[in-house]
GROMACS .gro file of C-alpha atoms in nm:
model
   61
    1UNK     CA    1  -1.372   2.461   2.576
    2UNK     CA    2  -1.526   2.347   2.263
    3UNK     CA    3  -1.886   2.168   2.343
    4UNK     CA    4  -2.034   1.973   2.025
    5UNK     CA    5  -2.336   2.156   1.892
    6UNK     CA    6  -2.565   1.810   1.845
    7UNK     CA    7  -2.457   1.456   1.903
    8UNK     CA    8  -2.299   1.269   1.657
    9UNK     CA    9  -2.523   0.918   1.615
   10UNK     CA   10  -2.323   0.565   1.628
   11UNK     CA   11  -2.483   0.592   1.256
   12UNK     CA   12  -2.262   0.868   1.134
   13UNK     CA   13  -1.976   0.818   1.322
   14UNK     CA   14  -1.962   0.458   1.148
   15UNK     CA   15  -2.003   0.630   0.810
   16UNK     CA   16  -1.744   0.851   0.875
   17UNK     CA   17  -1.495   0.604   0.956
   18UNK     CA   18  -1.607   0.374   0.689
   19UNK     CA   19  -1.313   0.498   0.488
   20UNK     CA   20  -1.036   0.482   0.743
   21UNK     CA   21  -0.949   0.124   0.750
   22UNK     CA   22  -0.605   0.038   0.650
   23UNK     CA   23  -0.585  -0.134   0.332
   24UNK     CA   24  -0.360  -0.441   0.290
   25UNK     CA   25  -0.031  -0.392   0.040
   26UNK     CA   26  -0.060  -0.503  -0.284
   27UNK     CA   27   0.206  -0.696  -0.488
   28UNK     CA   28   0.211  -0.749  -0.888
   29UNK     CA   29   0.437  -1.044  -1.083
   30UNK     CA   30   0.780  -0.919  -1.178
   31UNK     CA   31   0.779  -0.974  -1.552
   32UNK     CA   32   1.143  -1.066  -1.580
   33UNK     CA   33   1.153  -1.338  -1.290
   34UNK     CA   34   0.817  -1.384  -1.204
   35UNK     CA   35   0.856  -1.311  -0.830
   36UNK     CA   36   0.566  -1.118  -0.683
   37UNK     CA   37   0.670  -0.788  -0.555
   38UNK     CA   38   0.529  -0.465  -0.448
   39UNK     CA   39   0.492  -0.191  -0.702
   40UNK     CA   40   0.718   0.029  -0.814
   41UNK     CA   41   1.007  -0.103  -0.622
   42UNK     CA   42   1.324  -0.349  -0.716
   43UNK     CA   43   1.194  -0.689  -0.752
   44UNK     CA   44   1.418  -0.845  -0.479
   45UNK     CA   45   1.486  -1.176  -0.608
   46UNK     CA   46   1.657  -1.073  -0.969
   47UNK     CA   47   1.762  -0.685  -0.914
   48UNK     CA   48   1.541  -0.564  -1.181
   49UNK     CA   49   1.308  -0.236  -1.202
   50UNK     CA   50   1.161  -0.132  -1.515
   51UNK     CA   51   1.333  -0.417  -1.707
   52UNK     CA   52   1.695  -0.268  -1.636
   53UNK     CA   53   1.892  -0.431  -1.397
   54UNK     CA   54   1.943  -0.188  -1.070
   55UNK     CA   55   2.106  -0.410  -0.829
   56UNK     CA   56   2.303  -0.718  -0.933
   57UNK     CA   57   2.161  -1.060  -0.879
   58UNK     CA   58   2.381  -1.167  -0.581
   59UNK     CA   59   2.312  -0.809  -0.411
   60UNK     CA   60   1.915  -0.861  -0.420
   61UNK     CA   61   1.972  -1.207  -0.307
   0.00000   0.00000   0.00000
């Protein structure tokens, strides 16, 4: 079995899992309805992506 060479301080372990927290979703305006929505995905309230419309309105609905 494996034995750790020198202890690892409460110091470093927190700055090695300073950059492991999860990081809460972001969401941008969709510029056709105004909706917010999550990035690079169909805005769910008018069916648009890239200002064509994927999905009809009554689908995203």
């Amino acid at each position: 079995m494996a034995v750790p060479k020198n202890k690892v301080t409460t110091s470093k372990r927190n700055m090695r899992r300073a950059h492991d927290a999860l990081k809460g979703s972001s969401y941008e305006e969709c510029p056709s309805c105004g909706e917010l929505k999550r990035p690079h995905h169909v805005c769910e309230a008018c069916g648009q992506y890239n200002d064509r419309e994927v999905i009809s309105a009554e689908d995203a609905a």
